[in-house]
Tab-separated table of C-alpha atoms in Angstrom:
chain	number	residue	atom	x	y	z
K	4	MET	CA	-49.206	-45.793	-17.972
K	5	SER	CA	-52.458	-44.448	-17.350
K	6	LEU	CA	-53.039	-40.582	-16.949
K	7	PRO	CA	-53.688	-39.219	-13.668
K	8	HIS	CA	-57.253	-37.958	-13.180
K	9	MET	CA	-56.863	-35.965	-9.897
K	10	TYR	CA	-54.636	-33.169	-8.726
K	11	ALA	CA	-53.143	-35.518	-6.220
K	12	ASP	CA	-52.211	-38.192	-8.854
K	13	LEU	CA	-50.571	-35.495	-10.906
K	14	GLN	CA	-48.952	-34.023	-7.980
K	15	GLY	CA	-47.602	-37.199	-7.188
K	16	LYS	CA	-46.185	-37.979	-10.485
K	17	LEU	CA	-44.168	-34.583	-10.514
K	18	THR	CA	-42.685	-35.315	-7.254
K	19	ASP	CA	-41.710	-38.695	-7.997
K	20	ARG	CA	-37.774	-38.914	-7.274
K	21	GLY	CA	-37.486	-41.476	-10.043
K	22	VAL	CA	-39.095	-39.548	-12.774
K	23	TRP	CA	-36.699	-36.593	-11.905
K	24	SER	CA	-33.708	-38.991	-11.649
K	25	SER	CA	-34.410	-40.289	-15.332
K	26	VAL	CA	-34.712	-36.835	-16.759
K	27	GLN	CA	-31.612	-35.778	-15.206
K	28	GLY	CA	-29.815	-38.476	-16.264
K	29	ARG	CA	-30.783	-38.107	-19.924
K	30	LEU	CA	-29.708	-34.329	-19.931
K	31	ALA	CA	-26.409	-35.200	-18.217
K	32	ALA	CA	-25.752	-38.138	-20.477
K	33	ARG	CA	-23.007	-37.838	-23.203
K	34	SER	CA	-23.799	-37.097	-26.657
K	35	ARG	CA	-22.245	-36.372	-29.914
K	36	VAL	CA	-23.190	-33.483	-32.106
K	37	THR	CA	-23.487	-34.797	-35.832
K	38	ASN	CA	-22.574	-32.434	-38.850
K	39	LEU	CA	-26.315	-32.059	-39.611
K	40	GLY	CA	-26.713	-30.619	-36.039
K	41	VAL	CA	-23.992	-28.229	-36.666
K	42	VAL	CA	-25.493	-26.958	-39.691
K	43	MET	CA	-28.908	-26.643	-38.376
K	44	MET	CA	-27.736	-24.637	-35.366
K	45	THR	CA	-25.728	-22.331	-37.516
K	46	PHE	CA	-28.518	-22.040	-39.769
K	47	ALA	CA	-30.695	-20.876	-36.939
K	48	LEU	CA	-28.100	-18.530	-35.621
K	49	VAL	CA	-27.811	-16.889	-39.162
K	50	VAL	CA	-31.662	-16.363	-39.409
K	51	SER	CA	-31.853	-15.148	-35.711
K	52	LEU	CA	-29.118	-12.368	-36.598
K	53	MET	CA	-30.850	-11.274	-39.857
K	54	LEU	CA	-34.132	-10.818	-38.017
K	55	ASN	CA	-32.584	-8.723	-35.306
K	56	MET	CA	-30.864	-6.725	-37.872
K	57	ARG	CA	-33.839	-6.047	-39.871
K	58	HIS	CA	-35.570	-4.573	-36.983
K	59	THR	CA	-32.636	-2.095	-36.188
K	60	THR	CA	-32.545	-0.545	-39.901
K	61	ARG	CA	-34.484	2.343	-40.882
K	62	ILE	CA	-36.886	1.380	-43.764
K	63	VAL	CA	-38.486	4.249	-45.758
K	64	HIS	CA	-41.619	2.911	-47.897
K	65	VAL	CA	-42.422	4.887	-50.886
K	66	PRO	CA	-45.881	5.720	-50.746
K	67	VAL	CA	-48.588	4.179	-53.335
K	68	ALA	CA	-52.015	5.899	-54.208
K	69	GLN	CA	-53.994	2.632	-53.222
K	70	SER	CA	-57.312	3.707	-54.510
K	71	SER	CA	-56.166	4.228	-57.901
K	72	GLY	CA	-53.232	1.863	-57.979
K	73	VAL	CA	-50.827	4.638	-59.630
K	74	GLU	CA	-47.412	5.027	-58.123
K	75	CYS	CA	-46.247	8.218	-56.864
K	76	PRO	CA	-44.076	10.188	-59.673
K	77	GLU	CA	-40.167	10.084	-59.292
K	78	ARG	CA	-38.323	11.649	-56.247
K	79	PHE	CA	-39.449	15.079	-55.847
K	80	GLY	CA	-41.162	15.326	-59.020
K	81	ASN	CA	-44.673	16.197	-57.617
K	82	VAL	CA	-42.645	19.002	-55.352
K	83	ARG	CA	-41.071	20.478	-58.201
K	84	SER	CA	-44.182	20.175	-60.535
K	85	VAL	CA	-45.276	23.611	-58.702
K	86	LEU	CA	-42.605	25.670	-60.389
K	87	PRO	CA	-43.452	27.456	-63.294
K	88	VAL	CA	-41.310	27.471	-66.381
K	89	LEU	CA	-38.585	29.985	-66.616
K	90	PRO	CA	-39.131	32.721	-68.981
K	91	GLY	CA	-36.160	31.887	-71.167
K	92	TYR	CA	-36.562	28.046	-70.883
K	93	GLY	CA	-35.353	26.522	-74.181
K	94	LYS	CA	-33.946	29.919	-75.459
K	95	ILE	CA	-31.694	31.188	-73.019
K	96	LYS	CA	-29.859	28.999	-70.834
K	97	LEU	CA	-28.670	30.331	-67.360
K	98	THR	CA	-24.874	29.413	-66.766
K	99	HIS	CA	-23.607	32.090	-64.693
K	100	LEU	CA	-24.164	32.292	-60.674
K	101	VAL	CA	-23.472	35.892	-59.502
K	102	ILE	CA	-23.321	36.158	-55.807
K	103	VAL	CA	-23.585	39.045	-53.463
K	104	ALA	CA	-23.014	37.899	-50.005
K	105	GLY	CA	-24.881	39.461	-47.287
K	106	HIS	CA	-23.523	41.103	-43.955
K	107	ALA	CA	-26.364	42.997	-42.529
K	108	VAL	CA	-30.086	43.299	-42.389
K	109	TRP	CA	-31.733	46.724	-43.945
K	110	LYS	CA	-34.979	47.251	-42.091
K	111	GLY	CA	-36.554	48.276	-45.056
K	112	ASN	CA	-38.057	51.732	-44.023
K	113	PRO	CA	-38.678	53.675	-47.083
K	114	SER	CA	-39.090	56.882	-45.211
K	115	ALA	CA	-35.686	56.874	-43.547
K	116	SER	CA	-32.374	57.476	-45.505
K	117	ILE	CA	-30.758	54.394	-46.867
K	118	THR	CA	-27.249	55.278	-45.619
K	119	ASP	CA	-28.654	55.948	-42.027
K	120	GLU	CA	-26.990	53.411	-39.903
K	121	ASN	CA	-30.082	53.489	-37.588
K	122	ASN	CA	-31.842	52.013	-40.394
K	123	TRP	CA	-29.777	48.992	-40.375
K	124	LEU	CA	-29.157	46.046	-37.964
K	125	LEU	CA	-25.466	46.330	-37.626
K	126	GLU	CA	-22.550	44.739	-35.483
K	127	GLU	CA	-20.482	47.409	-33.840
K	128	TYR	CA	-17.729	46.792	-35.950
K	129	GLN	CA	-19.890	47.453	-38.753
K	130	ARG	CA	-20.674	51.064	-37.927
K	131	ASN	CA	-18.922	54.557	-39.497
K	132	GLY	CA	-18.699	53.280	-42.952
K	133	SER	CA	-19.945	49.550	-43.720
K	134	VAL	CA	-23.380	50.666	-45.099
K	135	ASN	CA	-21.922	52.277	-47.924
K	136	THR	CA	-19.925	49.210	-48.928
K	137	PHE	CA	-23.077	47.099	-48.562
K	138	LEU	CA	-24.678	49.461	-51.181
K	139	GLN	CA	-21.523	49.117	-53.429
K	140	HIS	CA	-21.926	45.459	-53.169
K	141	ILE	CA	-25.441	45.252	-54.327
K	142	GLU	CA	-24.758	47.655	-57.224
K	143	THR	CA	-21.861	45.822	-58.442
K	144	GLY	CA	-23.854	42.507	-58.264
K	145	LEU	CA	-26.732	44.212	-60.249
K	146	GLY	CA	-24.410	45.571	-63.139
K	147	ILE	CA	-22.629	42.272	-63.589
K	148	ALA	CA	-25.890	40.352	-63.914
K	149	ALA	CA	-27.489	42.991	-65.874
K	150	ASN	CA	-24.784	43.039	-68.468
K	151	ASP	CA	-25.043	38.943	-68.743
K	152	SER	CA	-28.351	37.601	-70.055
K	153	ALA	CA	-27.056	33.887	-68.842
K	154	SER	CA	-26.648	35.089	-65.143
K	155	LEU	CA	-28.676	34.554	-62.112
K	156	LEU	CA	-28.209	37.108	-59.434
K	157	VAL	CA	-28.213	35.565	-55.967
K	158	PHE	CA	-28.254	37.479	-52.533
K	159	SER	CA	-27.092	35.200	-49.901
K	160	GLY	CA	-27.521	35.456	-46.051
K	161	GLY	CA	-29.614	34.132	-43.630
K	162	GLN	CA	-31.970	35.532	-40.761
K	163	THR	CA	-28.705	36.115	-38.596
K	164	ARG	CA	-30.117	39.045	-36.233
K	165	GLU	CA	-32.100	38.164	-33.189
K	166	HIS	CA	-34.270	41.397	-33.940
K	167	ALA	CA	-34.702	40.709	-37.667
K	168	TRP	CA	-37.872	39.554	-39.180
K	169	LEU	CA	-35.948	39.436	-42.551
K	170	SER	CA	-32.920	37.462	-43.745
K	171	GLU	CA	-29.994	39.443	-44.873
K	172	ALA	CA	-30.784	38.320	-48.506
K	173	GLU	CA	-34.098	39.242	-48.431
K	174	SER	CA	-33.345	42.770	-47.252
K	175	TYR	CA	-30.639	42.914	-49.644
K	176	LEU	CA	-32.968	42.171	-52.603
K	177	ARG	CA	-35.647	44.580	-51.432
K	178	LEU	CA	-32.991	47.244	-51.335
K	179	ALA	CA	-31.815	46.545	-54.726
K	180	LEU	CA	-35.384	46.858	-55.923
K	181	HIS	CA	-35.680	50.107	-54.120
K	182	LEU	CA	-32.146	51.476	-55.492
K	183	SER	CA	-31.591	50.828	-59.091
K	184	SER	CA	-33.131	50.657	-62.322
K	185	ASN	CA	-30.216	48.675	-63.654
K	186	LEU	CA	-31.757	45.409	-62.923
K	187	PRO	CA	-31.056	41.989	-64.492
K	188	LYS	CA	-34.067	41.329	-66.609
K	189	TRP	CA	-35.133	38.388	-69.045
K	190	PRO	CA	-34.921	39.695	-72.704
K	191	GLN	CA	-38.080	40.636	-74.373
K	192	SER	CA	-37.643	37.785	-76.646
K	193	ALA	CA	-38.120	35.407	-73.787
K	194	LEU	CA	-41.214	37.476	-72.294
K	195	ALA	CA	-43.021	37.155	-75.568
K	196	ALA	CA	-45.468	34.663	-74.389
K	197	THR	CA	-46.336	36.520	-71.202
K	198	LYS	CA	-49.156	39.036	-71.000
K	199	SER	CA	-47.909	41.095	-68.232
K	200	LYS	CA	-45.967	44.406	-68.376
K	201	SER	CA	-42.145	44.136	-68.307
K	202	ALA	CA	-41.637	47.881	-67.186
K	203	PHE	CA	-39.923	47.930	-63.787
K	204	GLN	CA	-39.109	50.995	-61.814
K	205	PRO	CA	-37.593	51.014	-58.418
K	206	LEU	CA	-39.755	50.783	-55.317
K	207	PHE	CA	-40.687	53.942	-53.757
K	208	SER	CA	-39.576	55.841	-56.544
K	209	ASP	CA	-40.823	59.204	-55.370
K	210	ASP	CA	-38.759	58.868	-52.219
K	211	ALA	CA	-36.289	61.777	-51.712
K	212	THR	CA	-34.104	59.566	-49.805
K	213	LEU	CA	-32.727	57.831	-53.004
K	214	THR	CA	-29.051	57.735	-53.862
K	215	ALA	CA	-27.888	60.470	-56.229
K	216	ALA	CA	-27.351	57.446	-58.881
K	217	ALA	CA	-30.764	56.111	-58.462
K	218	SER	CA	-32.494	59.398	-58.470
K	219	THR	CA	-31.040	60.548	-61.926
K	220	SER	CA	-32.048	57.177	-63.449
K	221	LEU	CA	-35.735	57.932	-62.769
K	222	SER	CA	-36.179	60.530	-65.365
K	223	ALA	CA	-35.629	57.935	-68.397
K	224	LYS	CA	-38.272	55.430	-66.671
K	225	SER	CA	-41.873	54.935	-67.671
K	226	SER	CA	-44.729	55.824	-65.247
K	227	ASP	CA	-45.553	52.474	-64.901
K	228	SER	CA	-44.004	51.329	-61.238
K	229	THR	CA	-45.705	48.032	-60.650
K	230	PRO	CA	-43.121	45.483	-59.801
K	231	ASN	CA	-43.066	42.243	-61.715
K	232	LEU	CA	-40.360	40.095	-59.975
K	233	SER	CA	-40.941	37.249	-62.433
K	234	HIS	CA	-39.388	39.381	-65.094
K	235	LEU	CA	-35.970	39.879	-63.319
K	236	ARG	CA	-33.164	37.119	-62.975
K	237	MET	CA	-32.592	37.636	-59.142
K	238	THR	CA	-33.529	35.921	-56.348
K	239	SER	CA	-32.556	35.355	-52.607
K	240	GLU	CA	-30.851	32.572	-50.544
K	241	ASN	CA	-32.099	32.661	-47.137
K	242	PHE	CA	-30.173	30.253	-45.142
K	243	ALA	CA	-26.367	30.874	-45.244
K	244	LEU	CA	-24.827	31.678	-41.884
K	245	ASP	CA	-21.154	32.378	-42.914
K	246	SER	CA	-19.023	32.731	-45.923
K	247	PHE	CA	-18.746	29.175	-46.948
K	248	GLU	CA	-22.542	28.545	-46.880
K	249	ASN	CA	-22.801	31.865	-48.925
K	250	LEU	CA	-21.109	29.959	-51.871
K	251	LEU	CA	-22.386	26.258	-51.032
K	252	PHE	CA	-26.014	27.319	-50.564
K	253	SER	CA	-26.247	29.841	-53.462
K	254	ILE	CA	-25.090	26.974	-55.803
K	255	ALA	CA	-27.636	24.765	-54.380
K	256	ARG	CA	-30.116	27.577	-54.794
K	257	PHE	CA	-29.262	28.036	-58.567
K	258	ARG	CA	-30.173	24.373	-58.672
K	259	GLU	CA	-33.283	24.745	-57.336
K	260	TYR	CA	-34.309	27.812	-59.268
K	261	THR	CA	-33.124	26.740	-62.659
K	262	GLY	CA	-33.014	23.046	-62.339
K	263	THR	CA	-29.244	22.937	-63.493
K	264	TYR	CA	-25.899	23.819	-62.062
K	265	PRO	CA	-23.574	26.820	-62.901
K	266	GLU	CA	-20.831	26.821	-65.281
K	267	LYS	CA	-19.243	29.665	-63.547
K	268	VAL	CA	-19.514	31.891	-60.309
K	269	THR	CA	-18.822	35.375	-59.567
K	270	ILE	CA	-18.684	36.567	-56.033
K	271	VAL	CA	-19.021	40.019	-54.678
K	272	GLY	CA	-18.101	40.827	-51.129
K	273	TYR	CA	-15.201	42.386	-48.898
K	274	LYS	CA	-11.838	42.195	-50.547
K	275	PHE	CA	-10.134	40.859	-47.421
K	276	LYS	CA	-12.202	37.736	-47.767
K	277	GLU	CA	-10.959	37.037	-51.296
K	278	LYS	CA	-7.991	34.546	-50.137
K	279	ARG	CA	-10.475	32.778	-48.091
K	280	PHE	CA	-13.061	32.089	-50.978
K	281	ARG	CA	-10.395	31.111	-53.400
K	282	ASP	CA	-8.010	29.114	-51.130
K	283	LEU	CA	-10.318	27.458	-48.937
K	284	HIS	CA	-14.050	27.564	-49.829
K	285	ALA	CA	-13.916	26.936	-53.588
K	286	ARG	CA	-11.532	24.158	-52.768
K	287	ALA	CA	-13.622	22.366	-50.045
K	288	LEU	CA	-16.203	22.398	-52.783
K	289	ARG	CA	-13.638	20.969	-55.412
K	290	TRP	CA	-14.769	23.789	-57.699
K	291	PRO	CA	-12.869	23.464	-60.940
K	292	MET	CA	-10.988	26.965	-60.448
K	293	HIS	CA	-8.304	26.777	-63.198
K	294	LYS	CA	-10.457	25.223	-66.057
K	295	PRO	CA	-12.114	27.732	-68.260
K	296	ALA	CA	-16.141	27.903	-68.935
K	297	THR	CA	-17.559	26.783	-72.389
K	298	ASP	CA	-17.381	30.637	-73.326
K	299	GLY	CA	-13.779	30.686	-72.454
K	300	THR	CA	-14.081	32.902	-69.304
K	301	SER	CA	-12.976	31.910	-65.767
K	302	ARG	CA	-15.194	29.554	-63.910
K	303	PHE	CA	-14.376	31.519	-60.584
K	304	THR	CA	-14.205	35.200	-60.193
K	305	TYR	CA	-14.134	37.110	-56.835
K	306	ILE	CA	-14.837	41.001	-56.887
K	307	GLY	CA	-13.630	42.564	-53.389
K	308	ILE	CA	-14.972	45.811	-52.117
K	309	ASP	CA	-13.773	46.799	-48.747
K	310	ASP	CA	-14.811	49.942	-46.428
K	311	ALA	CA	-13.131	53.301	-47.631
K	312	ASN	CA	-12.049	53.770	-43.964
K	313	ARG	CA	-10.904	50.149	-43.139
K	314	THR	CA	-7.638	50.190	-41.075
K	315	LYS	CA	-4.855	47.679	-41.746
K	316	SER	CA	-5.511	46.150	-38.564
K	317	LEU	CA	-9.106	45.062	-39.711
K	318	GLU	CA	-7.993	43.775	-42.950
K	319	ARG	CA	-6.750	40.276	-41.395
K	320	ASP	CA	-9.100	37.738	-41.908
K	321	ASN	CA	-9.538	36.182	-38.599
K	322	ALA	CA	-11.603	33.241	-39.879
K	323	TYR	CA	-8.989	32.118	-42.307
K	324	ASP	CA	-7.217	30.046	-40.033
K	325	LEU	CA	-10.212	28.664	-38.380
K	326	PHE	CA	-11.526	27.452	-41.873
K	327	LEU	CA	-8.015	26.272	-42.890
K	328	GLN	CA	-8.418	23.519	-40.250
K	329	ASP	CA	-12.308	23.244	-40.340
K	330	LEU	CA	-13.118	23.256	-43.895
K	331	TYR	CA	-16.668	22.785	-43.809
K	332	GLY	CA	-17.266	24.993	-40.571
K	333	CYS	CA	-18.822	21.853	-38.582
K	334	HIS	CA	-16.768	22.069	-35.579
K	335	HIS	CA	-16.062	24.199	-32.365
K	336	ARG	CA	-15.976	28.049	-32.894
K	337	LEU	CA	-17.222	28.114	-36.476
K	338	LEU	CA	-20.185	25.986	-35.524
K	339	GLU	CA	-20.730	27.981	-32.331
K	340	LYS	CA	-20.801	31.027	-34.573
K	341	ARG	CA	-23.580	29.495	-37.084
K	342	ARG	CA	-25.480	28.421	-33.854
K	343	LYS	CA	-25.491	32.035	-32.455
K	344	ARG	CA	-26.443	33.416	-35.859
K	345	ASN	CA	-29.280	30.933	-36.182
K	346	SER	CA	-31.876	32.333	-33.596
K	347	ALA	CA	-34.641	31.748	-35.942
K	348	ARG	CA	-33.770	27.998	-35.816
K	349	ARG	CA	-33.614	27.705	-39.709
K	350	LEU	CA	-32.865	24.516	-41.739
K	351	PRO	CA	-32.178	24.628	-45.342
K	352	PRO	CA	-33.885	22.536	-47.912
K	353	TYR	CA	-31.369	21.834	-50.397
K	354	THR	CA	-30.572	18.178	-49.640
K	355	SER	CA	-33.879	17.744	-51.235
K	356	THR	CA	-34.295	20.724	-53.765
K	357	ALA	CA	-30.442	19.913	-55.033
K	358	SER	CA	-30.330	16.383	-54.174
K	359	GLU	CA	-27.271	15.703	-56.022
K	360	MET	CA	-25.393	17.868	-53.541
K	361	ALA	CA	-26.779	16.151	-50.523
K	362	GLY	CA	-23.597	14.207	-49.204
K	363	LEU	CA	-21.699	17.480	-49.865
K	364	LEU	CA	-24.173	19.574	-47.822
K	365	ASP	CA	-24.063	17.096	-44.751
K	366	TRP	CA	-20.369	16.221	-45.013
K	367	CYS	CA	-18.288	16.911	-41.883
K	368	PRO	CA	-14.837	15.571	-41.594
K	369	ALA	CA	-12.939	14.732	-38.380
K	370	ASP	CA	-11.716	17.811	-36.438
K	371	ASN	CA	-8.505	19.640	-37.471
K	372	SER	CA	-8.379	17.345	-40.854
K	373	ALA	CA	-7.672	20.465	-42.921
K	374	LEU	CA	-7.154	19.525	-46.551
K	375	GLN	CA	-7.117	15.764	-45.565
K	376	GLY	CA	-10.995	16.087	-45.130
K	377	LEU	CA	-11.946	17.014	-48.443
K	378	TYR	CA	-15.225	15.618	-49.575
K	379	PRO	CA	-14.204	12.676	-51.631
K	380	PHE	CA	-17.216	11.534	-53.781
K	381	TRP	CA	-18.906	12.669	-56.932
K	382	LEU	CA	-20.222	16.333	-57.507
K	383	PRO	CA	-22.049	17.473	-60.354
K	384	TRP	CA	-19.449	19.855	-61.438
K	385	ASP	CA	-16.790	17.283	-61.708
K	386	PRO	CA	-14.729	17.406	-64.823
K	387	ARG	CA	-15.482	14.108	-65.945
K	388	VAL	CA	-19.224	15.190	-65.716
K	389	ASN	CA	-18.999	18.435	-67.477
K	390	THR	CA	-16.610	17.169	-70.246
K	391	GLY	CA	-16.436	14.112	-72.615
K	392	MET	CA	-15.164	10.908	-71.127
K	393	GLY	CA	-13.089	8.365	-72.754
K	394	ARG	CA	-14.360	4.927	-74.033
K	395	GLY	CA	-13.102	2.894	-71.145
K	396	ALA	CA	-14.956	5.225	-68.645
K	397	GLN	CA	-17.952	5.045	-70.836
K	398	LEU	CA	-17.899	1.388	-70.806
K	399	ILE	CA	-17.396	1.190	-67.183
K	400	MET	CA	-20.496	3.710	-66.729
K	401	GLU	CA	-22.750	1.595	-68.927
K	402	GLN	CA	-21.920	-1.657	-66.870
K	403	ASN	CA	-22.709	0.208	-63.732
K	404	GLY	CA	-26.410	1.177	-64.797
K	405	GLY	CA	-25.392	4.598	-66.077
K	406	HIS	CA	-23.744	5.901	-62.876
K	407	ILE	CA	-20.179	6.974	-62.235
K	408	GLN	CA	-18.458	4.514	-59.708
K	409	GLN	CA	-17.458	6.189	-56.458
K	410	GLU	CA	-15.259	5.006	-53.868
K	411	GLU	CA	-16.411	4.633	-50.342
K	412	ILE	CA	-14.120	4.609	-47.484
K	413	LEU	CA	-14.989	2.370	-44.635
K	414	PRO	CA	-14.241	3.149	-40.753
K	415	ASP	CA	-11.575	0.439	-40.970
K	416	GLY	CA	-9.747	1.904	-43.821
K	417	LYS	CA	-10.892	-0.515	-46.546
K	418	LYS	CA	-12.402	1.003	-49.725
K	419	ILE	CA	-15.448	-0.197	-51.714
K	420	VAL	CA	-16.746	0.749	-54.967
K	421	THR	CA	-20.414	1.862	-55.290
C-alpha cells in the first residue's frame, strides 16, 4: 500500500469506513490473557506504585562538602563543637540536676527594692506574699547546689508574660547573682587551667536594697566584684511554660549543658505542687523514682515552700486533675494555657540538642488517655541503660547493631520491633 502524498489522500484514508471497521473489530475481538501478560501487568503496577510513593515521601539529604570531598561530621557534631570544655571535665562529673521552677518575672531594676511587687510582673493571685516565696525558692536552690559539687543548678521558666523582655529563668538567674554570695562554683582544682579570677560578689553589691542575709555576707567578700559566669555551676532553661515542662526541659537542658543526663533530680517549688510532680510529671517521664542513685541517695527529691499567708482554699492543685487525664499537657485547657503563656512564640531546641529525648519531647497520646498514654519507647534513664544487662540482653543488643530493640505499635494494633 502506497503512502498518501497529499492531505486529501490522508484525509480519505482516515475517513475510510473500512479501515475503522477493521480496527474496531480487532479491539472487540475476544482474547485470552496469558500468565506472562498477568506477570507483566502486575510488575508495571508495582513499579508505578513505588514511583508514586517515592514522590510523596520526605527525603532529607545529608549535605556533602563537594569542593573538598569531605563529608559533614556526625549529626550535630559541628553545632556542638562550639561548646567549650566544662571546667571540671574529666575531674568532676555533674550528676545532680537541681531545678528551681520559675513563677514570675523580676524586672531587674537594681534601684528598687527586691521585695517590692511593682518590680515584678505578677498575676493578681501572686500579690501579697508570693515574692518572698520566690526569693526562698532561689536561695534554697542555691544552697543545695553550692553544697554538692556534682550538681548543676537550672532555673527554669519561659518568657511567659506579654510585657516581659526576659524569661522567668533569666530573671531568676540575675536575681540570684544579685542576692547571694553562696553560689555554686567549680572547685579551684577544676579551674587551675584558667587564668581569669574566680572571685565573685553579688551584682550591685553596694545597693542598699539587698536583703539582710545578702548584706551581712558582703563583709567577707573581696573587693573584686567582676562577675565570671563561667565559674558558676548554674544556668537557665528559657522555654518551659508549665510545671511538666519545667521538669522535662530542665533534664534536656542538663544534657545540652553537660553532654550527659543526670542521675538524680531535686526540684524546688511550691509545696502544693509536690503531688503533681511525683505522681504525674515524673511518671510521665518514666523517671526511676524508687531506685537509688549510685551514691545511695534518692533519684528524685522535691522541696516544697508555699506562701506564708496561703489559705487552705488556695492549696488545692487545680491543675492536678487536668494533668491526670492529659499527662503531657498537649490537649484542650493545658494546651491553651501554654499558648497563652507563649506570646513571644518561642520553640525549644531540645529535639536537636538532647536528641535522645526527641521522641518524648514530641509525644502526645490520645485525648483522655491518662496513664494508658505513657511514652512506650526507650529513654536514656531506663534502668536497663544505667545498670548492667544480662548476657541474653547483651547478645540481642549485639545482633541489633548495638541498639536496644524497641516495640512500635502501629495504628491497627500490631507491634513491630525496631
